[in-house]
Coordinates of C-alpha atoms and ligand atoms in Angstrom, one line a residue:
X1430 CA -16.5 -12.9 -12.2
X1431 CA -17.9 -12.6 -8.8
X1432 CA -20.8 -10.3 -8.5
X1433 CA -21.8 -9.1 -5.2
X1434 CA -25.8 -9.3 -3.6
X1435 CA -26.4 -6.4 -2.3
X1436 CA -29.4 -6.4 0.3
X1437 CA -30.4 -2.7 0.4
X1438 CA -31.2 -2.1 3.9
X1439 CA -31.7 1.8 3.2
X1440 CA -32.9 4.2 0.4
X1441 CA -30.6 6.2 -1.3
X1442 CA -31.7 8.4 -3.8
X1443 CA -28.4 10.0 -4.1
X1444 CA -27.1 6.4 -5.5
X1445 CA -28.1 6.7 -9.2
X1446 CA -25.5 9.4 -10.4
X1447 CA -23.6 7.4 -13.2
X1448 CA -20.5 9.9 -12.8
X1449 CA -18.2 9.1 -10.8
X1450 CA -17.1 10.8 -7.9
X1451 CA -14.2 9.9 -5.4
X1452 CA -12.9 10.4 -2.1
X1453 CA -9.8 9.5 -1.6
X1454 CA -8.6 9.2 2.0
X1455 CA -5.0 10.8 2.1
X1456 CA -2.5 9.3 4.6
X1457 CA 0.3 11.3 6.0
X1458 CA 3.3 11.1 8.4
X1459 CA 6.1 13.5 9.1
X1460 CA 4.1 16.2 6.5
X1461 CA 4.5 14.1 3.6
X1462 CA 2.0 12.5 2.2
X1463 CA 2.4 9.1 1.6
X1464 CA 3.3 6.9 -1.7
X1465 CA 0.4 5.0 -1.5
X1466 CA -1.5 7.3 -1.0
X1467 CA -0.4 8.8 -4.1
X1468 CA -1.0 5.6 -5.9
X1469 CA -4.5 5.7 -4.4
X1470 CA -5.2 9.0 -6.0
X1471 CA -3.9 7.5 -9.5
X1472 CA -6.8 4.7 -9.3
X1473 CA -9.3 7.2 -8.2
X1474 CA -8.8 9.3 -11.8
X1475 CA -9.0 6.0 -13.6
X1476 CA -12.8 6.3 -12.5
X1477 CA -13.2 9.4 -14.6
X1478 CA -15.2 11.4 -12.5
X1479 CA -14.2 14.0 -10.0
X1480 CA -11.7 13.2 -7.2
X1481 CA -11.8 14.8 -3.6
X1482 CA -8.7 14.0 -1.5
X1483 CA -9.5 13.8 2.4
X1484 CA -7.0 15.3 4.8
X1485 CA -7.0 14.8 8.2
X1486 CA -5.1 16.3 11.2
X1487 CA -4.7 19.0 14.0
X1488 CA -1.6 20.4 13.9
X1489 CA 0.9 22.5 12.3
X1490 CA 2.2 20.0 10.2
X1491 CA -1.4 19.4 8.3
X1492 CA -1.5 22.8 6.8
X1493 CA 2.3 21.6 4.3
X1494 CA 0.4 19.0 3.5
X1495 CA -3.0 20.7 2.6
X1496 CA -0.8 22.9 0.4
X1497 CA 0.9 20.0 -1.2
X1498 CA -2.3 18.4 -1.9
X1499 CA -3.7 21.1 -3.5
X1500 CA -0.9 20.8 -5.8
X1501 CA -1.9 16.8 -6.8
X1502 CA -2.9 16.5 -10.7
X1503 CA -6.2 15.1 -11.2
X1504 CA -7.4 16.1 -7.6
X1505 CA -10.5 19.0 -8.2
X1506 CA -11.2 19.4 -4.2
X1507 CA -9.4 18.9 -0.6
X1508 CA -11.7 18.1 1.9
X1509 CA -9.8 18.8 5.4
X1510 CA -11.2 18.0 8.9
X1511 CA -9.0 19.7 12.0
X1512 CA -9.3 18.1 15.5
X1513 CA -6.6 17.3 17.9
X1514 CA -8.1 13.6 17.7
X1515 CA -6.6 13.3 13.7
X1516 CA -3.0 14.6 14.8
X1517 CA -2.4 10.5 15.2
X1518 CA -5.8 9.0 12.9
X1519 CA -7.1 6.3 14.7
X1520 CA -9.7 3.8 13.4
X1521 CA -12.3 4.7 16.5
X1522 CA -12.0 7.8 15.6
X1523 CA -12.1 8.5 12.2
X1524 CA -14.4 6.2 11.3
X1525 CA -17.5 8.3 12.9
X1526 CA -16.5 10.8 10.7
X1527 CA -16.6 8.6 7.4
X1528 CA -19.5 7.7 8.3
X1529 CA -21.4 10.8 8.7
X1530 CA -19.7 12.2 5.4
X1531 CA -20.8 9.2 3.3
X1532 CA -24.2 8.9 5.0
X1533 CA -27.6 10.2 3.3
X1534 CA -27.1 13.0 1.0
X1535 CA -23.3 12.3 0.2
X1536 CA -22.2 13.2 -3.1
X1537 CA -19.6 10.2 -3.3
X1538 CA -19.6 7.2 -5.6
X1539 CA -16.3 5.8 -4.5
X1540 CA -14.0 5.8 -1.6
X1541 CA -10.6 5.2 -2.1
X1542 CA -7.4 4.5 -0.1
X1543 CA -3.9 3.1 -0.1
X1544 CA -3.6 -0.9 1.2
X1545 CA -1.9 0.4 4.4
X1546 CA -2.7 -0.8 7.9
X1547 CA -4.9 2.3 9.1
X1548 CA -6.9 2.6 6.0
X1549 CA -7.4 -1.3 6.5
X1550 CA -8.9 -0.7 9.2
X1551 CA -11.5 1.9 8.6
X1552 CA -13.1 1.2 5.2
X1553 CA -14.3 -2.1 5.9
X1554 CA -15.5 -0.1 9.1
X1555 CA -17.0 1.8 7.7
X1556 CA -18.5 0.3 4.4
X1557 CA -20.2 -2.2 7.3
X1558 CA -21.9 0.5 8.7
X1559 CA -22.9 1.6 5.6
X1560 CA -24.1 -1.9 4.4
X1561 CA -22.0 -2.3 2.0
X1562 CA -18.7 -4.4 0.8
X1563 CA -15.3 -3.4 0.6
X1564 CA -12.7 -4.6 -2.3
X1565 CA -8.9 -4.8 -0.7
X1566 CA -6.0 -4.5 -2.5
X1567 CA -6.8 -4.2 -6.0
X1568 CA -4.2 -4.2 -9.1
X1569 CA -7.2 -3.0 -11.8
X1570 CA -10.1 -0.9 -11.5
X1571 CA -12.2 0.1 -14.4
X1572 CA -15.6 1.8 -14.6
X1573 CA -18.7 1.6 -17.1
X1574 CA -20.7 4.7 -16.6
X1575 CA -23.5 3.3 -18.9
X1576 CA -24.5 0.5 -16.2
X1577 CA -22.5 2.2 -13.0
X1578 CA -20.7 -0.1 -12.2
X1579 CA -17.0 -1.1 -11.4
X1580 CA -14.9 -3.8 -11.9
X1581 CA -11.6 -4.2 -10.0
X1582 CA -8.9 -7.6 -10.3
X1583 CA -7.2 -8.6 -7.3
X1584 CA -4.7 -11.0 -6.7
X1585 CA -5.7 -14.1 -4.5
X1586 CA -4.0 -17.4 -3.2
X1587 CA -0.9 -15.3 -2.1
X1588 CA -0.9 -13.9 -5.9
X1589 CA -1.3 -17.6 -7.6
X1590 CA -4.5 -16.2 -9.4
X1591 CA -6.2 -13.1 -10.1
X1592 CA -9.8 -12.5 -9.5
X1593 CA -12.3 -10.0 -11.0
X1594 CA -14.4 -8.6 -8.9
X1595 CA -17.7 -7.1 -10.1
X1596 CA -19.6 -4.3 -7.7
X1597 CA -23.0 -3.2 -9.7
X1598 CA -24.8 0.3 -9.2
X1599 CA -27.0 -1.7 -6.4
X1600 CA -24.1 -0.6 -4.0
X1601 CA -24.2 3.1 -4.1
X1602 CA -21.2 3.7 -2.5
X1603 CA -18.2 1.6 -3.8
X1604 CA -15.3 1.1 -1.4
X1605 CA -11.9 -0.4 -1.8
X1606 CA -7.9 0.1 -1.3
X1607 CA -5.5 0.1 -3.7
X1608 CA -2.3 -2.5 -4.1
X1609 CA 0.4 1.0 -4.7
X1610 CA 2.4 -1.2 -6.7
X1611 CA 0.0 -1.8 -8.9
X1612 CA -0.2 2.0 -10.0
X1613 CA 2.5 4.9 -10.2
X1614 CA 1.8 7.7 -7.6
X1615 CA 0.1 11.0 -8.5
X1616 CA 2.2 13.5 -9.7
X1617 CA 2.3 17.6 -8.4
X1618 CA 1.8 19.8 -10.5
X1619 CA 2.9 24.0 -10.3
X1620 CA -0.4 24.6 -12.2
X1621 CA -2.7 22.3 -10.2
X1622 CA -5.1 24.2 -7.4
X1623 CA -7.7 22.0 -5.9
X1624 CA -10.1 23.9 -4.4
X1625 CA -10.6 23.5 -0.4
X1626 CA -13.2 22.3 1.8
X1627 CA -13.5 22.1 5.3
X1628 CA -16.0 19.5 7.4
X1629 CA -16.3 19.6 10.9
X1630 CA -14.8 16.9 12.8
X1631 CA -17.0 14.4 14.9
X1632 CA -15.8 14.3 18.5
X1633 CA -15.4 10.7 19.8
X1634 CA -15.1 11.1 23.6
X1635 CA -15.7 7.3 23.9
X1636 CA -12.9 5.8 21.7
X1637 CA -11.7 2.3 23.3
X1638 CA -8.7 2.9 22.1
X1639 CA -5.9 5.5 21.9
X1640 CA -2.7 6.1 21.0
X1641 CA 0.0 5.6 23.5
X1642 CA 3.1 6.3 20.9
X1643 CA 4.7 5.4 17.5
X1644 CA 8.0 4.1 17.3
X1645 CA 9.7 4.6 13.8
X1646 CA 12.3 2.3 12.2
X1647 CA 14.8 5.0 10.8
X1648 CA 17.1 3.9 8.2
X1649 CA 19.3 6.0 5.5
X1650 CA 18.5 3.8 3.1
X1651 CA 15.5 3.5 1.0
X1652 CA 12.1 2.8 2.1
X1653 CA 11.3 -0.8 1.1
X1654 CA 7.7 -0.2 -0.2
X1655 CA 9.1 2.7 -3.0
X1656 CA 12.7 1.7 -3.5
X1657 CA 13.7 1.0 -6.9
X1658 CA 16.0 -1.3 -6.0
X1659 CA 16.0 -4.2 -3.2
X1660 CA 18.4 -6.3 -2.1
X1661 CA 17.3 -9.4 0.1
X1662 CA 18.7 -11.7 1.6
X1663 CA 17.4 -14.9 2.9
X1664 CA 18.0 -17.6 5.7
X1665 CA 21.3 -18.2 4.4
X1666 CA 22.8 -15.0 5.6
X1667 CA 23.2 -17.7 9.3
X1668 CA 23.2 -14.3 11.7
X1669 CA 21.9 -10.5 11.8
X1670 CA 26.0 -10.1 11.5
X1671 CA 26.3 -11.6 8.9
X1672 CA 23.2 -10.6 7.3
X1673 CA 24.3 -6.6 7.9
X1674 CA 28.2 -7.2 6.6
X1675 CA 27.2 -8.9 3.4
X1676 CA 24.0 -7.2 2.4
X1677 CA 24.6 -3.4 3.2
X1678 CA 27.8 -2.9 1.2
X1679 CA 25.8 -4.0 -1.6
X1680 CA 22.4 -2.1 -0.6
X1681 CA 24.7 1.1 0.0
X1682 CA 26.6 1.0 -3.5
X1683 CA 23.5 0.0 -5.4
X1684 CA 21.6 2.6 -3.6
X1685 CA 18.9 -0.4 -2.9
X1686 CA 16.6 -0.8 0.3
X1687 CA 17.4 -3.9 1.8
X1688 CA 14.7 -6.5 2.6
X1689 CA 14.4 -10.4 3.7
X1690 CA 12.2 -13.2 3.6
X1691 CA 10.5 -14.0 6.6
X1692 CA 12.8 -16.8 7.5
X1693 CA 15.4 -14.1 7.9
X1694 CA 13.4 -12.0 9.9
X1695 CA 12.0 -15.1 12.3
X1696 CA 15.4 -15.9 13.0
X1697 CA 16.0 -12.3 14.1
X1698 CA 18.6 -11.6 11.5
X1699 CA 16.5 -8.9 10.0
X1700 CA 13.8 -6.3 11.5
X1701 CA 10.5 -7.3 11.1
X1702 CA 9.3 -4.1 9.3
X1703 CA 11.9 -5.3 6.1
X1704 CA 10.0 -8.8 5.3
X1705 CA 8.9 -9.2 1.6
X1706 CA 5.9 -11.5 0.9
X1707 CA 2.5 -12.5 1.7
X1708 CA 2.8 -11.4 5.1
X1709 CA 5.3 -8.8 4.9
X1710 CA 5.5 -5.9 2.1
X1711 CA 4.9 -6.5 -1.4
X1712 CA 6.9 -4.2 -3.7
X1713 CA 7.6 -4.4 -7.4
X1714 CA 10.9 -2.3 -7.8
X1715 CA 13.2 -1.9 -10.9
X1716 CA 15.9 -4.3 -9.5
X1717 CA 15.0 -7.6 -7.1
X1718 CA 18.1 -9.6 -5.7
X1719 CA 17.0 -12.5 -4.2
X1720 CA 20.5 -13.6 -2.2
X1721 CA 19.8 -17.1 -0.3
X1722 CA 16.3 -17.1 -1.0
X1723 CA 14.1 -20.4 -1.9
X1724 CA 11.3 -18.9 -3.5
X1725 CA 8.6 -20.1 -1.4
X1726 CA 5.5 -18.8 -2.7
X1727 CA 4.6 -17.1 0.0
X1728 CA 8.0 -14.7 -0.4
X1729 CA 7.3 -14.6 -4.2
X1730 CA 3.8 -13.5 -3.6
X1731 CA 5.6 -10.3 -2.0
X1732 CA 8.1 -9.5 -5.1
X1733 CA 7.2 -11.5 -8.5
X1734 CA 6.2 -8.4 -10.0
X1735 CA 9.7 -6.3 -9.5
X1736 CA 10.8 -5.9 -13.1
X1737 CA 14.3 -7.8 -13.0
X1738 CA 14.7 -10.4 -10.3
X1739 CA 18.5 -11.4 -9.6
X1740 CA 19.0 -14.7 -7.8
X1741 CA 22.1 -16.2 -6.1
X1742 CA 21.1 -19.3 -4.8
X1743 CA 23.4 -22.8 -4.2
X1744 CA 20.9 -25.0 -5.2
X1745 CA 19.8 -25.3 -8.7
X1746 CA 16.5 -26.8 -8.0
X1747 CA 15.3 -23.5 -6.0
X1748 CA 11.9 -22.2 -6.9
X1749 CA 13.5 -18.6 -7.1
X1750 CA 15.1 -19.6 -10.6
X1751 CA 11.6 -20.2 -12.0
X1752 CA 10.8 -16.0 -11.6
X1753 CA 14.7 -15.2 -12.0
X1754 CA 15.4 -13.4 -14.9
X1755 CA 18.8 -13.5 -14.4
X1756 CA 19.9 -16.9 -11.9
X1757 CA 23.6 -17.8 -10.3
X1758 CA 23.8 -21.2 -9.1
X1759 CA 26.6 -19.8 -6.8
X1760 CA 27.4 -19.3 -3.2
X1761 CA 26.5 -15.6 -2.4
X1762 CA 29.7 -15.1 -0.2
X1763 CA 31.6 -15.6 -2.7
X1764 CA 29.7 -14.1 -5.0
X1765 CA 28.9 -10.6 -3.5
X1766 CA 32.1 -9.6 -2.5
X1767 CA 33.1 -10.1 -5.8
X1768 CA 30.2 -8.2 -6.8
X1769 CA 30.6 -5.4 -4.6
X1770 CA 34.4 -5.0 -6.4
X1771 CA 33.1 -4.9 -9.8
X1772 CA 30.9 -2.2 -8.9
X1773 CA 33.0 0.1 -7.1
X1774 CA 35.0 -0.1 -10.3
Ligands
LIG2389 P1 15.0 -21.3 3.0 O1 13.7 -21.8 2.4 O2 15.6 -22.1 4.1 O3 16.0 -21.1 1.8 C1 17.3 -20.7 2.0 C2 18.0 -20.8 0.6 O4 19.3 -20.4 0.7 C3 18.0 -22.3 0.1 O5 17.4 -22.2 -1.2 C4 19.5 -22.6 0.0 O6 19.8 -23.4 -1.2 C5 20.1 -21.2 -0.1 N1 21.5 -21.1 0.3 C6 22.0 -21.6 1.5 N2 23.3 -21.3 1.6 C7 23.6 -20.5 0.5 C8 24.8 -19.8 0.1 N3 25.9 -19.8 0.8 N4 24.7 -19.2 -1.1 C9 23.6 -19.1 -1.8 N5 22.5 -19.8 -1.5 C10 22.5 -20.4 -0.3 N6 8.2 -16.1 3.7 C11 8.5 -14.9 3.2 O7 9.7 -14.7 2.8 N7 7.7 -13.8 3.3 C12 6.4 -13.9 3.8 O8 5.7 -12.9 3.8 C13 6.0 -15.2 4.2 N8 4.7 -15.4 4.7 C14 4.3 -16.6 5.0 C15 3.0 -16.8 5.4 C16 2.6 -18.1 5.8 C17 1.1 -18.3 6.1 C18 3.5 -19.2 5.7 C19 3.0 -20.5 6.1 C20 4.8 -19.0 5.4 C21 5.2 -17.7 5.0 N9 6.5 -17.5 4.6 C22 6.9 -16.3 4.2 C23 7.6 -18.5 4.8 C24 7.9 -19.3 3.5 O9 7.1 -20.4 3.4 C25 9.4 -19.8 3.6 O10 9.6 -20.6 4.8 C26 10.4 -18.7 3.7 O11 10.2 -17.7 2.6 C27 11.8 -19.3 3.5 O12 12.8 -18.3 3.6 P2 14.2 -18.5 2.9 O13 14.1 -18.6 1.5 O14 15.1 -17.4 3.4 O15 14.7 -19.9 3.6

């Protein structure tokens, strides 16, 4: 158990509350809030306090999404925030308004987001500012209200150990983001109406940064990060050809997202945004199939926690049999096709 030391720097008065309350920042795109997100919000109720949700944005498309959140169980209050400057969130500018929120007099205990690559990049912002730590991508989170404080496990050494991370009532403001995987997404519920708040924005008219555009990878298929099934294929697939004839047909019939290790995708036979692993996604769907696949740690550390791994692998010595639960010491091209039959039957 590491425990952090906490140099307060300020006085907080409004830090000894032993109830919980949360903030959880809620990500959007296309006016649908996103899984993690959801799985964010799911963390934030096993504080058992009260839970805000924070909404950001400027256009149209925020106000579906303000009436969908309002619809969240376990969410008592939306706080929303309109500017033009939240229709695309950027760290420079949200993070000013974070900051203000949480600052002297903030009710807030906790703040909460998904693992994603935005919210990444404003709490540690903004805990910094605040003089405090941040906790990333936790599986666990549990808190005593009798000494007000909360533990959280995270996985470490690309998922090789777990470690329990301690954060004491000395840090008034506890922030950290949430592995989604790790817990199932909020539910909506008819009968659910969070209340709603609104907070005035805080103009940044100095941001070094802005958005220039967004270019989306658009796919029929399942997203990778909430698929319940995956099929992957590795460096054996030899082309992107290749890759595509052998691995959709199965994907498509199995209704699976397809994904690859990063072998795959370094040698351009897969889009980047499809790698599994320590530096790619990490998911934990119903159904895993590893298809010419080592098992290097580094792609396990991305997938060991799908609930029943398939491997097709030529070499019997691969790591990827150790985390199998079900191993073919095959060749996958002859294998899938035959595969592929059996299913359409
Ligand atoms: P290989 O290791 O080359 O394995 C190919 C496999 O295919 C072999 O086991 C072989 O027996 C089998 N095979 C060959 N032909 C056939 C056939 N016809 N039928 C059946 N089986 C066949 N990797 C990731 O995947 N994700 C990550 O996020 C990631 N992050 C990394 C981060 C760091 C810092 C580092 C150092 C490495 C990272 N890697 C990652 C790379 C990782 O170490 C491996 O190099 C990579 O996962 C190997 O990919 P592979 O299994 O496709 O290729």
């Amino acid at each position: 158990t590491q425990a952090f030391s906490f140099r307060r720097t300020l006085l907080r008065t409004y830090a000894t509350a032993s109830s919980p309350n949360a903030l959880v920042f809620l990500e959007h795109r296309q006016g649908v809030i996103d899984s993690g997100s959801l799985s964010a919000l799911t963390a934030a109720g096993q504080l058992g306090g009260q839970v805000t949700g924070l909404v950001l944005g400027g256009s149209d498309e925020v106000k579906v999404i303000i009436e969908t959140a309002k619809k969240l169980q376990g969410l008592s209050s939306v706080l929303h925030s309109s500017s033009p400057q939240y229709t695309i969130p950027l760290p420079e500018t949200v993070s000013p308004l974070l900051e203000k929120l949480l600052s002297e007099g903030s009710p807030f205990t906790h703040v909460i987001s998904a693992h994603s690559s935005l919210a990444k990049s404003i709490l540690p912002r903004v805990a910094a500012k605040l003089d405090v730590p941040a906790v990333s991508d936790i599986t666990s989170v549990e808190h005593d209200a009798s000494s007000n404080s909360t533990t959280f496990t995270r996985p470490i050494y690309a998922g090789n150990a777990i470690s329990t991370v301690r954060a004491p009532s000395s840090i008034p403001i506890k922030f950290f983001t949430v592995r989604s995987t790790a817990f199932s997404p909020a539910e909506f519920s008819e009968g659910a109406e969070a209340e709603l708040k609104t907070l005035d924005p805080v103009q940044v008219s100095d941001s070094p940064s802005e958005h220039v555009s967004t270019s989306l990878t658009k796919s029929d298929r399942p997203e990778l990060g909430v698929a319940s099934r995956i099929v992957s294929g590795g460096r054996a697939l030899k082309n992107a050809e290749t890759f595509q004839s052998t691995l959709y047909p199965l994907a498509d019939i199995l209704g699976a997202a397809v994904g690859a290790s990063r072998a795959a995708v370094d040698a351009g036979y897969a889009d980047n945004s499809l790698q599994v692993g320590q530096t790619g996604k990490v998911v934990a769907p119903e159904l895993y199939m590893a298809l010419g696949i080592s098992g290097a740690i580094q792609h396990l550390a991305g997938m060991k926690d799908s609930k029943l791994i398939v491997a097709v692998n030529k070499d019997p010595d691969a790591p990827i049999f150790q985390v199998a639960d079900v191993g073919l010491v095959a060749d996958l091209y002859e294998v899938v096709p035959e595969l592929i039959e059996k299913l359409k039957r």
